[in-house]
Every structure is written in C-alpha cells, then in structure tokens.
mmCIF file of C-alpha atoms in Angstrom:
data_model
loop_
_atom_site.group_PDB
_atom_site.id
_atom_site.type_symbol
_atom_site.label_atom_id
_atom_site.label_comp_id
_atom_site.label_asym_id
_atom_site.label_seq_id
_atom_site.Cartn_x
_atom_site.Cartn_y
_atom_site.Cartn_z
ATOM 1 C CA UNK A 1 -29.711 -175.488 -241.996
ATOM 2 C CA UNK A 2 -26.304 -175.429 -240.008
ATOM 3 C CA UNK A 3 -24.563 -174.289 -243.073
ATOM 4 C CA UNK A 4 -26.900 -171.992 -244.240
ATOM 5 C CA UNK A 5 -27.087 -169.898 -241.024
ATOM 6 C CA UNK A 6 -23.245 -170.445 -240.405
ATOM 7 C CA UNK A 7 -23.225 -169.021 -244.466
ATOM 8 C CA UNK A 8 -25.122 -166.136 -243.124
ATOM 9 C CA UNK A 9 -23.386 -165.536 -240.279
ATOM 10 C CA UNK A 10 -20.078 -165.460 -242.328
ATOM 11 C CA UNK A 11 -21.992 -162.320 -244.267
ATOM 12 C CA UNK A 12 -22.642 -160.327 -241.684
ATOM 13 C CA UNK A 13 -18.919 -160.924 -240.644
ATOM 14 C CA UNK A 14 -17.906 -159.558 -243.647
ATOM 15 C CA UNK A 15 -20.243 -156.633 -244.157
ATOM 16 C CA UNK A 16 -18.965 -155.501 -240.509
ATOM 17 C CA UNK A 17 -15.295 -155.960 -241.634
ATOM 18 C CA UNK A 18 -12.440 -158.130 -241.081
ATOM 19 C CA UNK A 19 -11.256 -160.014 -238.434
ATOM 20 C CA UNK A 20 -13.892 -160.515 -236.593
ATOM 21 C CA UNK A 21 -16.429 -163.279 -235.519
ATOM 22 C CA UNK A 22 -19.986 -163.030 -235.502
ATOM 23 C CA UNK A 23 -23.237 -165.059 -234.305
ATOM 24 C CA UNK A 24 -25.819 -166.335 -236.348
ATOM 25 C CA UNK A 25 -29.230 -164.344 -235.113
ATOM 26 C CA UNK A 26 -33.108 -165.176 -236.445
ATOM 27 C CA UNK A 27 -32.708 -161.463 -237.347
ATOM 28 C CA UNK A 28 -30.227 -162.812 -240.373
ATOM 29 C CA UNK A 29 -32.571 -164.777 -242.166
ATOM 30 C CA UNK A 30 -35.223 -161.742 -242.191
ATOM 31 C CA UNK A 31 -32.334 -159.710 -243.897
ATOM 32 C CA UNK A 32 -31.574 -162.239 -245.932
ATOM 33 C CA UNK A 33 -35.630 -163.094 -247.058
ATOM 34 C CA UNK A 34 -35.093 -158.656 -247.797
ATOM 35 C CA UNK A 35 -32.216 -158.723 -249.680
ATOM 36 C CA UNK A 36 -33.866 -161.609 -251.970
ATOM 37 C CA UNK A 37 -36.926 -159.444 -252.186
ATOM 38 C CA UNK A 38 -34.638 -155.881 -252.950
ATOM 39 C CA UNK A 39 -32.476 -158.392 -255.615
ATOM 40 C CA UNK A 40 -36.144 -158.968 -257.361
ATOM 41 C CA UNK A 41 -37.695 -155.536 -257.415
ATOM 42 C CA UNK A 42 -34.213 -153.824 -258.705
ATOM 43 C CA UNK A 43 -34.007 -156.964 -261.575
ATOM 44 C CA UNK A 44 -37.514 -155.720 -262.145
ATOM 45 C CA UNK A 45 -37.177 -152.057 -262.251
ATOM 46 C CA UNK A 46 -33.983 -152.187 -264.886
ATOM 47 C CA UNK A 47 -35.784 -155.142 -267.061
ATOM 48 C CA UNK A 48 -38.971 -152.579 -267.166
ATOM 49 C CA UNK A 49 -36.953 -149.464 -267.947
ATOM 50 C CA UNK A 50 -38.571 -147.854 -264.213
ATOM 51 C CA UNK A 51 -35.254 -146.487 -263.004
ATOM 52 C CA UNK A 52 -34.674 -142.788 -262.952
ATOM 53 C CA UNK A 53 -32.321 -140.688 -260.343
ATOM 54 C CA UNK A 54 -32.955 -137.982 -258.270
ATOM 55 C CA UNK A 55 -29.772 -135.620 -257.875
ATOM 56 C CA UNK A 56 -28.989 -133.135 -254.709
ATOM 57 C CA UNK A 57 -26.792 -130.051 -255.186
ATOM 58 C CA UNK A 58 -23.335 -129.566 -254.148
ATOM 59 C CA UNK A 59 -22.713 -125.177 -253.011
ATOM 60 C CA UNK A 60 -19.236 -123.572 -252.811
ATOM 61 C CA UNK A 61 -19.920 -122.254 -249.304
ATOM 62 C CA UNK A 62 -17.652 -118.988 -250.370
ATOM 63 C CA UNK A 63 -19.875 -117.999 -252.641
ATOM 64 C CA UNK A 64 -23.341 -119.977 -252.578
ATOM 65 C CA UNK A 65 -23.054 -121.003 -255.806
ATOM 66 C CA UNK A 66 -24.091 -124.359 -257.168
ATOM 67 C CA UNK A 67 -21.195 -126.025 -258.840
ATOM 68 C CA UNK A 68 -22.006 -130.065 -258.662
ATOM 69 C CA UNK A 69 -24.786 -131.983 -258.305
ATOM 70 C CA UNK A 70 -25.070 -136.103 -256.810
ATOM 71 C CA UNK A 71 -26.914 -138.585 -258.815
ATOM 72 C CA UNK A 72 -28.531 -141.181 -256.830
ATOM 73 C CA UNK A 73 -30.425 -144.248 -258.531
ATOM 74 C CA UNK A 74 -34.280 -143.884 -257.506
ATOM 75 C CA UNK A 75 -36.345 -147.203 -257.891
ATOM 76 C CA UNK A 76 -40.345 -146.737 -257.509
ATOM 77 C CA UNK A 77 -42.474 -149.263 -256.002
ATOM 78 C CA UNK A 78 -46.192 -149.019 -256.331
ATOM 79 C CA UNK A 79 -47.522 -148.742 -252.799
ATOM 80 C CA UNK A 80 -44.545 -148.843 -250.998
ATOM 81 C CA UNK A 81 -42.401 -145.473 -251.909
ATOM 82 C CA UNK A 82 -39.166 -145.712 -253.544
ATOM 83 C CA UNK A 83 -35.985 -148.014 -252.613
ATOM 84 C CA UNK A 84 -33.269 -146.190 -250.195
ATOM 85 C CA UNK A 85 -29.888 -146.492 -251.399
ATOM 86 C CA UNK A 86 -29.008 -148.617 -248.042
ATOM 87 C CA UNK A 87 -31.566 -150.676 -249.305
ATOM 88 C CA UNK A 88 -29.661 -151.340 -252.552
ATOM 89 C CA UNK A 89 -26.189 -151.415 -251.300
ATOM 90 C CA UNK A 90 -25.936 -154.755 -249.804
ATOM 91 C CA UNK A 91 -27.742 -156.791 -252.474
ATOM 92 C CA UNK A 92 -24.145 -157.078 -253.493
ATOM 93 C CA UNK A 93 -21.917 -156.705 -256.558
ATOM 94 C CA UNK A 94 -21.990 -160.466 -257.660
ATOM 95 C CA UNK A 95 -25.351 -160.295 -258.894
ATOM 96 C CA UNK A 96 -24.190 -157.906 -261.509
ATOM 97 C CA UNK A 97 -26.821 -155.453 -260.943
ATOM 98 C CA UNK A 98 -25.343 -153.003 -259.643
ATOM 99 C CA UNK A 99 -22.790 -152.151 -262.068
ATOM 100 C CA UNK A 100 -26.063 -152.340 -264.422
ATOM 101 C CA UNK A 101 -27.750 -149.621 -261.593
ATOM 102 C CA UNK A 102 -24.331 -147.783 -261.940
ATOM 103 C CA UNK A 103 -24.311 -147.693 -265.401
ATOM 104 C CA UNK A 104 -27.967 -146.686 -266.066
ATOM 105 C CA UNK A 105 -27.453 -144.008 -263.226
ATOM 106 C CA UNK A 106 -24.543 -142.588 -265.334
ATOM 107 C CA UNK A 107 -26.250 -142.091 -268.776
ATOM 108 C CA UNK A 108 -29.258 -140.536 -267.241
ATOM 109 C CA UNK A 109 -26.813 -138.470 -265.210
ATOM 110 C CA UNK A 110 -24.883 -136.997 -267.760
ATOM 111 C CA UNK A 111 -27.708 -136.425 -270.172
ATOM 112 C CA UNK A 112 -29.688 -134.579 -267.850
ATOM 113 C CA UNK A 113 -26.847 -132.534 -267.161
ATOM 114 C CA UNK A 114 -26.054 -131.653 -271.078
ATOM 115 C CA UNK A 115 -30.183 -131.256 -271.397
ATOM 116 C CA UNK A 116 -29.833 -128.640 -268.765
ATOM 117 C CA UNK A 117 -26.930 -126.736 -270.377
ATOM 118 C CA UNK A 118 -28.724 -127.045 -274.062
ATOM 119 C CA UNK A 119 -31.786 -125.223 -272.506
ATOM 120 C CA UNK A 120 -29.562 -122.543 -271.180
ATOM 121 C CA UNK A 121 -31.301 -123.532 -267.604
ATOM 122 C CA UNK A 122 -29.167 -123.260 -264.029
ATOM 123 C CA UNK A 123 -26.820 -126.149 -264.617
ATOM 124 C CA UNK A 124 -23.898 -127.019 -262.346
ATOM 125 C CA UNK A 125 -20.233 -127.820 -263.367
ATOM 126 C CA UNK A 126 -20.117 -131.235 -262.713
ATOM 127 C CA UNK A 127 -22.378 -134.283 -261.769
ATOM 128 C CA UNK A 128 -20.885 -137.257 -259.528
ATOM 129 C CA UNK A 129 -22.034 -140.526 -259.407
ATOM 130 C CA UNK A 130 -21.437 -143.101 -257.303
ATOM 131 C CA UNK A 131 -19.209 -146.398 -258.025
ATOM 132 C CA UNK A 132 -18.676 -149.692 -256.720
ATOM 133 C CA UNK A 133 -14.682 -150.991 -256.207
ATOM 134 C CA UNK A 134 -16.664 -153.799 -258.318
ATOM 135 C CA UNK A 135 -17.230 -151.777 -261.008
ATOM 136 C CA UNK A 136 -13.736 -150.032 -260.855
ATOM 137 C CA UNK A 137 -12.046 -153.180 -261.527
ATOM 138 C CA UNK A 138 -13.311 -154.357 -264.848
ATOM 139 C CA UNK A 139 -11.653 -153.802 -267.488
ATOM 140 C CA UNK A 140 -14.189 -152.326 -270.036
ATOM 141 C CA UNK A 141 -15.197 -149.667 -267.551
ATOM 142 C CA UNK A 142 -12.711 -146.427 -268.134
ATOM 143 C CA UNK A 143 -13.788 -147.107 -271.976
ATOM 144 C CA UNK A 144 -17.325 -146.851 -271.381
ATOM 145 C CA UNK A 145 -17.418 -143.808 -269.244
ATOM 146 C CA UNK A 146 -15.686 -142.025 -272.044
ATOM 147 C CA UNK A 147 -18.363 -143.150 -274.439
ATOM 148 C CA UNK A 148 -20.632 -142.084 -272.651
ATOM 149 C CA UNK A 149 -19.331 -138.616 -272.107
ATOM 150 C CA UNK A 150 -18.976 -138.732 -276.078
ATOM 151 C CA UNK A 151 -22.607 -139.581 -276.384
ATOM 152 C CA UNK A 152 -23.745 -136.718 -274.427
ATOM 153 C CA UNK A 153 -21.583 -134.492 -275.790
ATOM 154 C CA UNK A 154 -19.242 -133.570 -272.495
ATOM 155 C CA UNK A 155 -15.788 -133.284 -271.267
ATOM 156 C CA UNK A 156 -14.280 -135.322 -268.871
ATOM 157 C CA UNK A 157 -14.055 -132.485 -266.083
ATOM 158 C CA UNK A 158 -18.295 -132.423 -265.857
ATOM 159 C CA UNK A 159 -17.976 -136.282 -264.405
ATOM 160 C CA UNK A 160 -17.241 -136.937 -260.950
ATOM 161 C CA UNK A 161 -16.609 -140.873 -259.740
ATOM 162 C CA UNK A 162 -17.493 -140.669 -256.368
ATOM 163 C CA UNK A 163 -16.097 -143.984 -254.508
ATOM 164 C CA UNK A 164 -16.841 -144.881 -250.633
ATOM 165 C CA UNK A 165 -13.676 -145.136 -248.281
ATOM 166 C CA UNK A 166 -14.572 -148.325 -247.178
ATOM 167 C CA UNK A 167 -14.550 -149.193 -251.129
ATOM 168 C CA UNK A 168 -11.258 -147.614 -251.338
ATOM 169 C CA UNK A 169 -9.849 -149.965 -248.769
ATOM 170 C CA UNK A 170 -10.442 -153.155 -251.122
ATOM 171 C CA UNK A 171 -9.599 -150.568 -254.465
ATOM 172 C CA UNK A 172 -5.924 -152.402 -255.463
ATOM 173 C CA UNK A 173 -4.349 -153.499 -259.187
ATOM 174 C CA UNK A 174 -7.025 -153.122 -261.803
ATOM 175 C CA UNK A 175 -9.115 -150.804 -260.221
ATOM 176 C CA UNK A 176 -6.259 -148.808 -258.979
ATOM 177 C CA UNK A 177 -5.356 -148.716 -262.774
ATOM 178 C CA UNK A 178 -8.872 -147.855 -263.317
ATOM 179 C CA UNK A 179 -9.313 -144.640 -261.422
ATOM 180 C CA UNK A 180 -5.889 -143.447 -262.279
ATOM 181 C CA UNK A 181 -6.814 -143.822 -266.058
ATOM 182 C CA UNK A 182 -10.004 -141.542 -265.295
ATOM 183 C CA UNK A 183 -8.082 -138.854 -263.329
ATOM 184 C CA UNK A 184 -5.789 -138.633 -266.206
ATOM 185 C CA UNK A 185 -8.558 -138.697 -268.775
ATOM 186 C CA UNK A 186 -9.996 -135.660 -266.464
ATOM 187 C CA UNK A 187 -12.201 -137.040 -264.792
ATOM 188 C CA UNK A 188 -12.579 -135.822 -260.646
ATOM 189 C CA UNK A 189 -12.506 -138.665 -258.025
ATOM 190 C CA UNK A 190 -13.809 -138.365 -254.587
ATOM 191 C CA UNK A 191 -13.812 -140.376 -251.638
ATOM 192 C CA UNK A 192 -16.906 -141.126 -249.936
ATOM 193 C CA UNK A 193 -17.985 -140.763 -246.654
ATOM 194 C CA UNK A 194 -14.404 -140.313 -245.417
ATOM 195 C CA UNK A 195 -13.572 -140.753 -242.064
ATOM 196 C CA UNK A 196 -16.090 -143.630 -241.118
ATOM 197 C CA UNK A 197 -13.889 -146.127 -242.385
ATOM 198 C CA UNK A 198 -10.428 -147.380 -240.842
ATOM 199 C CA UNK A 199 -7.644 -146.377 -243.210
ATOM 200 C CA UNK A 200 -8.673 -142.698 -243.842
ATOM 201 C CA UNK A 201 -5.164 -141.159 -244.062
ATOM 202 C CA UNK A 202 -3.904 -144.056 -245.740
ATOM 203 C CA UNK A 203 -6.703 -143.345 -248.681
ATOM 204 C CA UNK A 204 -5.707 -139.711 -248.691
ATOM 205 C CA UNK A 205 -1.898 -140.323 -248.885
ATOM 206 C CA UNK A 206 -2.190 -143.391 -252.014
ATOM 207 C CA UNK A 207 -5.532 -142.727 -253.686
ATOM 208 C CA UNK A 208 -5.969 -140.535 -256.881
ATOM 209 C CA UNK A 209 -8.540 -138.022 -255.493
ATOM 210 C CA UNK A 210 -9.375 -134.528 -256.251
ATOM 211 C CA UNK A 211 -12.634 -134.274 -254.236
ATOM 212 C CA UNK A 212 -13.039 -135.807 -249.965
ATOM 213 C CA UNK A 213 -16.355 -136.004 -248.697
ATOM 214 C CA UNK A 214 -16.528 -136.073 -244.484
ATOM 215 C CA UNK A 215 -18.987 -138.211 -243.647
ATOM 216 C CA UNK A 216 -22.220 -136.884 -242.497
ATOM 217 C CA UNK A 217 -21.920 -138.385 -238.849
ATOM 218 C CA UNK A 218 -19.035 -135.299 -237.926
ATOM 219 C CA UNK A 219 -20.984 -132.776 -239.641
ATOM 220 C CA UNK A 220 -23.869 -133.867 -237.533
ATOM 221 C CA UNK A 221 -21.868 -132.831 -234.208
ATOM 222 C CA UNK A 222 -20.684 -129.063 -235.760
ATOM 223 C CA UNK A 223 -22.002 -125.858 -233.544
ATOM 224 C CA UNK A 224 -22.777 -128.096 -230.563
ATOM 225 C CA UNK A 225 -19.754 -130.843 -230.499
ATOM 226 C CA UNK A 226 -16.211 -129.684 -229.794
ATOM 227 C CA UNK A 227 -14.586 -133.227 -230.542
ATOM 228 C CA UNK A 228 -16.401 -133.349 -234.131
ATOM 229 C CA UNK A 229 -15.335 -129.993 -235.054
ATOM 230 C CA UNK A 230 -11.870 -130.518 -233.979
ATOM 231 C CA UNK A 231 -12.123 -133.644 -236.185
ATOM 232 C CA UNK A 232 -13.708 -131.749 -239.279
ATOM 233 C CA UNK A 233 -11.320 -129.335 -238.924
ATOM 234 C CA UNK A 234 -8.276 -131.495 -238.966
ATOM 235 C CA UNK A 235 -10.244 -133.338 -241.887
ATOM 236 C CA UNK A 236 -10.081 -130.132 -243.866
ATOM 237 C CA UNK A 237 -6.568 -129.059 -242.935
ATOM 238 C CA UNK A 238 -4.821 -131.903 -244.037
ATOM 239 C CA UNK A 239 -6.946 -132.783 -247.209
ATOM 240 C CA UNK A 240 -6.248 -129.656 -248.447
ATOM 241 C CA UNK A 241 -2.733 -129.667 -247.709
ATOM 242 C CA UNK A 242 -2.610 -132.912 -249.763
ATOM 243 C CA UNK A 243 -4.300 -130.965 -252.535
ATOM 244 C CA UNK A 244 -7.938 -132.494 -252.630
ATOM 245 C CA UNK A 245 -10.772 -130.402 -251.970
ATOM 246 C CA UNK A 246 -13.332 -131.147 -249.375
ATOM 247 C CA UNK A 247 -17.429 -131.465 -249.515
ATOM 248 C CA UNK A 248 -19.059 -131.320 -246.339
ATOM 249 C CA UNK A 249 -22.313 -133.978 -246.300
ATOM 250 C CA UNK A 250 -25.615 -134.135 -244.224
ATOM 251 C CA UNK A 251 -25.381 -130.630 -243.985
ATOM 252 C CA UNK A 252 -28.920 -129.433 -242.536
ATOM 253 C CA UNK A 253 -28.589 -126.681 -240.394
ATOM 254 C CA UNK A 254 -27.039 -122.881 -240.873
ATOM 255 C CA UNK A 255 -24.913 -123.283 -237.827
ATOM 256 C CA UNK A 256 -23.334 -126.192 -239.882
ATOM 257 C CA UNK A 257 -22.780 -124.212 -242.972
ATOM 258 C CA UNK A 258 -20.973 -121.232 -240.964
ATOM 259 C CA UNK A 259 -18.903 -123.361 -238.850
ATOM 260 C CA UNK A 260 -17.630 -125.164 -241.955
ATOM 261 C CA UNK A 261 -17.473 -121.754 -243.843
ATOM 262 C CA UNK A 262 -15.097 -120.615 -240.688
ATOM 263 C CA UNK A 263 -13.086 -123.915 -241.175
ATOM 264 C CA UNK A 264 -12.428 -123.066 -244.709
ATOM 265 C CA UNK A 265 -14.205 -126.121 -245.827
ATOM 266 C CA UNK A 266 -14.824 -125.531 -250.003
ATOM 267 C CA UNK A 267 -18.214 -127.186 -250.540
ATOM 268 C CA UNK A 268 -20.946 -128.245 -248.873
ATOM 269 C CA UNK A 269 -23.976 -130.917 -249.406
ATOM 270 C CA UNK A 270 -27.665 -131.255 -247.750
ATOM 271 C CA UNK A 271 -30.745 -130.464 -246.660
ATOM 272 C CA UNK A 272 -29.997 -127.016 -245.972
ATOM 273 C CA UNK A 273 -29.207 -126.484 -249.618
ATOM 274 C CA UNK A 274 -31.633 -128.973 -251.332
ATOM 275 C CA UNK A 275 -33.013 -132.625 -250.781
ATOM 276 C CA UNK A 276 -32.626 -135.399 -253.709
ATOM 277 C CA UNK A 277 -34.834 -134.237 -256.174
ATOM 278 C CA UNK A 278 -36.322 -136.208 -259.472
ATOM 279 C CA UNK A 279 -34.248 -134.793 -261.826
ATOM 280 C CA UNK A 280 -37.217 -134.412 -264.175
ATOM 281 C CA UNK A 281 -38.609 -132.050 -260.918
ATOM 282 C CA UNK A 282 -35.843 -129.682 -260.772
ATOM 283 C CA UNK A 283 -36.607 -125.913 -261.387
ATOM 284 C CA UNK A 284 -35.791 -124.741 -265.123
ATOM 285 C CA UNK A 285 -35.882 -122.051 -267.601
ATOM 286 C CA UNK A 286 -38.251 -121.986 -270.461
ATOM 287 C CA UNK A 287 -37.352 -121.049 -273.592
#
C-alpha cells in the first residue's frame, strides 16, 4: 500500500511538472480507479469500431471565412454521454492507445475532409489533428501520415499536426526529426495551447511551426481584462514577427472576435463560430 500510494503520488508529481514534490491524497486513488475505467471504455470503443470525431471550425477573422477545421476523437457511452478529451488525455501514452486514438482520428479526419470536397460541399483548406510527443517520436509515423494522405487522395498542405506546448517541451531527437520531416513534406505544425506552459518563447524560437494557438484562458480575459490583452497582443506581435501565424481559441463572445480582429490576430476558434460537431452532422450540399 505504501508503494502504491507513494507510486501515485509520484504521478501526480509528474502530470503537474518537474521539480516538485507532492502528497499522496484519498482523492488519487479515485483518479486512479477513473483512469482504469477511461483505459477500458477507450480499449472498448477502438476494438468495437465506436470511435468517430467531431470537428470545430477554424475563421480568418479578416474575412469570416472558414479555412480549417479541428478533429477531436469522440467516444460514445451508452447512458453516460460521450468521453471529454481531458478525460482521455491522462490515460497516458504507454498504453499505446492513444497513438491508436490518434491514428483512427486521422483517417476519419482526412477522409471526411476529401468526402466533403468530392461532393462539392463547404469544405475548409485544411484539417488539424492533434498529436502526442509520443507519437512524434516513433519512427514509422512521418511514413504513415503520408500514406494516409495518399489514401485519401490529398496534399500535404490540407494536414495540420497540432502539438500541445507542454508536449513541445519534452519534443527532442526523433521527434524533433519527426516534425521537421512533416514541415518539409508540407505539412503545417501548430503549437497548442501556447502560453500555459513554461518555455513559450523558447518553443517559438526552436520549434518548426507555421500555426500558434493562445490558449483559451487569455482569450477568456479580452474586452474586460487589460493584462490578458496586453498578453494576447504581445502573443500575436512576436509570433508573427517569427513568421507563424496565430489562432485564437475559446473564442465565445463578439467582443473577443473584434478585439482580436483589432490585434491583427489571423484566425480564430470557438463557440462563437461553431461548437464540435459530429462530422457526419455538419451542414452539406446535395447533389
């Protein structure tokens, strides 16, 4: 039991980051009894063939067009709604299922995406996904996203890899390699929620990246929060004077969309413009 809860313990340690020392809590082994139970309904879901995504659009706040979309991994369960991401996230990369999430989120992704241009329906330019440093670092993984984007018949440019900053932190030799390979193949990369993690410039400055995404929490503050817009607006400044181009997320509100629009901000991601929707729901034309 000591080593158990002092194993736990040692978890939460390392989900909260490094250096650091952390109690064991009851509240640990109830997370730990949830992830077992998440680890077991997403083995489930992939061995029955029951995952499909759900994808929110990304607008160019210049003109209002729709020119990406996000795939996110949607997992039903009968009675109980679908999985949250969050929920997924921490069931960890070791068990191997969530580069087998990732990879089931991709095909689906990109053959929705050439369905929707076959029918001649509203289609955007790209669709992102999202990608574990895990993932990144295997070998075999560049070579399957370009077959992949042979089997659906699309070019590089209509993928995005969308990686977290905190991912981007442990993202070093192979993985490095990796995403390099990919933005040469042309491929776009984006980081992830930037800003919440602790070596934001540092990401900016090293990592291949054509895309930044500020983290919802600053958009939150925009219209009402001087210190958040003075942070967004230093966000956007110097990412695009590095070349990347920036995606606002979490945006809900219209006083959001025109402060960013003010800003200069390129894109922009939420509510305001569309929740995740089933892919399968999303409006199209008939033939």
């Amino acid at each position: 039991d000591l080593v158990r809860r002092a194993d736990l313990a040692m978890y939460q340690a390392k989900q909260l980051g490094r250096n650091r020392v952390v109690f064991f809590a009851k509240e640990m082994e109830d997370q730990a009894r949830s992830r077992v139970e998440v680890v077991e309904q997403v083995r489930t879901a992939l061995a029955r063939d029951q995952v499909t995504i759900a994808v929110q659009p990304i607008i160019e706040l210049a003109s209002g067009d729709w020119v990406g979309s996000e795939a996110l991994a949607r997992i039903e369960r009968p009675g109980r709604g679908p999985l949250h991401p969050d929920e997924v996230l921490p069931i960890g990369a070791r068990s191997g299922l969530l580069d087998q999430l990732d990879t089931r989120v991709r095909a689906q992704a990109l053959a929705w995406l050439a369905d929707r241009r076959g029918s001649g329906s509203p289609a955007p330019s790209w669709v992102s996904i999202n990608v574990t440093a895990h993932e990144l670092a295997t070998i075999r993984f560049a070579v399957a996203v370009e077959k992949d984007l042979a089997a659906a018949g699309l070019l590089p440019e209509d993928l995005a890899i969308e990686v977290s900053e905190a991912a981007m932190v442990d993202v070093a030799g192979p993985a490095k390699v990796t995403l390099r390979r990919l933005r040469a193949l042309g491929c776009r990369i984006a980081i992830d929620d930037f800003g919440s993690g602790y070596s934001s410039l540092m990401s900016l400055r090293d990592l291949p990246a054509d895309l930044v995404k500020i983290d919802r929490s600053f958009v939150a503050g925009l219209g009402h929060d001087d210190h958040d817009e003075a942070i967004v607006s230093a966000m956007i400044s110097v990412s695009q004077r590095l070349g990347r181009l920036v995606v606002a997320e979490g945006v809900e509100h219209p006083l959001q969309a025109e402060v960013l629009q003010a800003m200069g901000c390129d894109y922009a991601q939420g509510y305001l413009f569309g929740p995740p929707t089933p892919a399968a729901s999303v409006p199209r034309l008939e033939r």
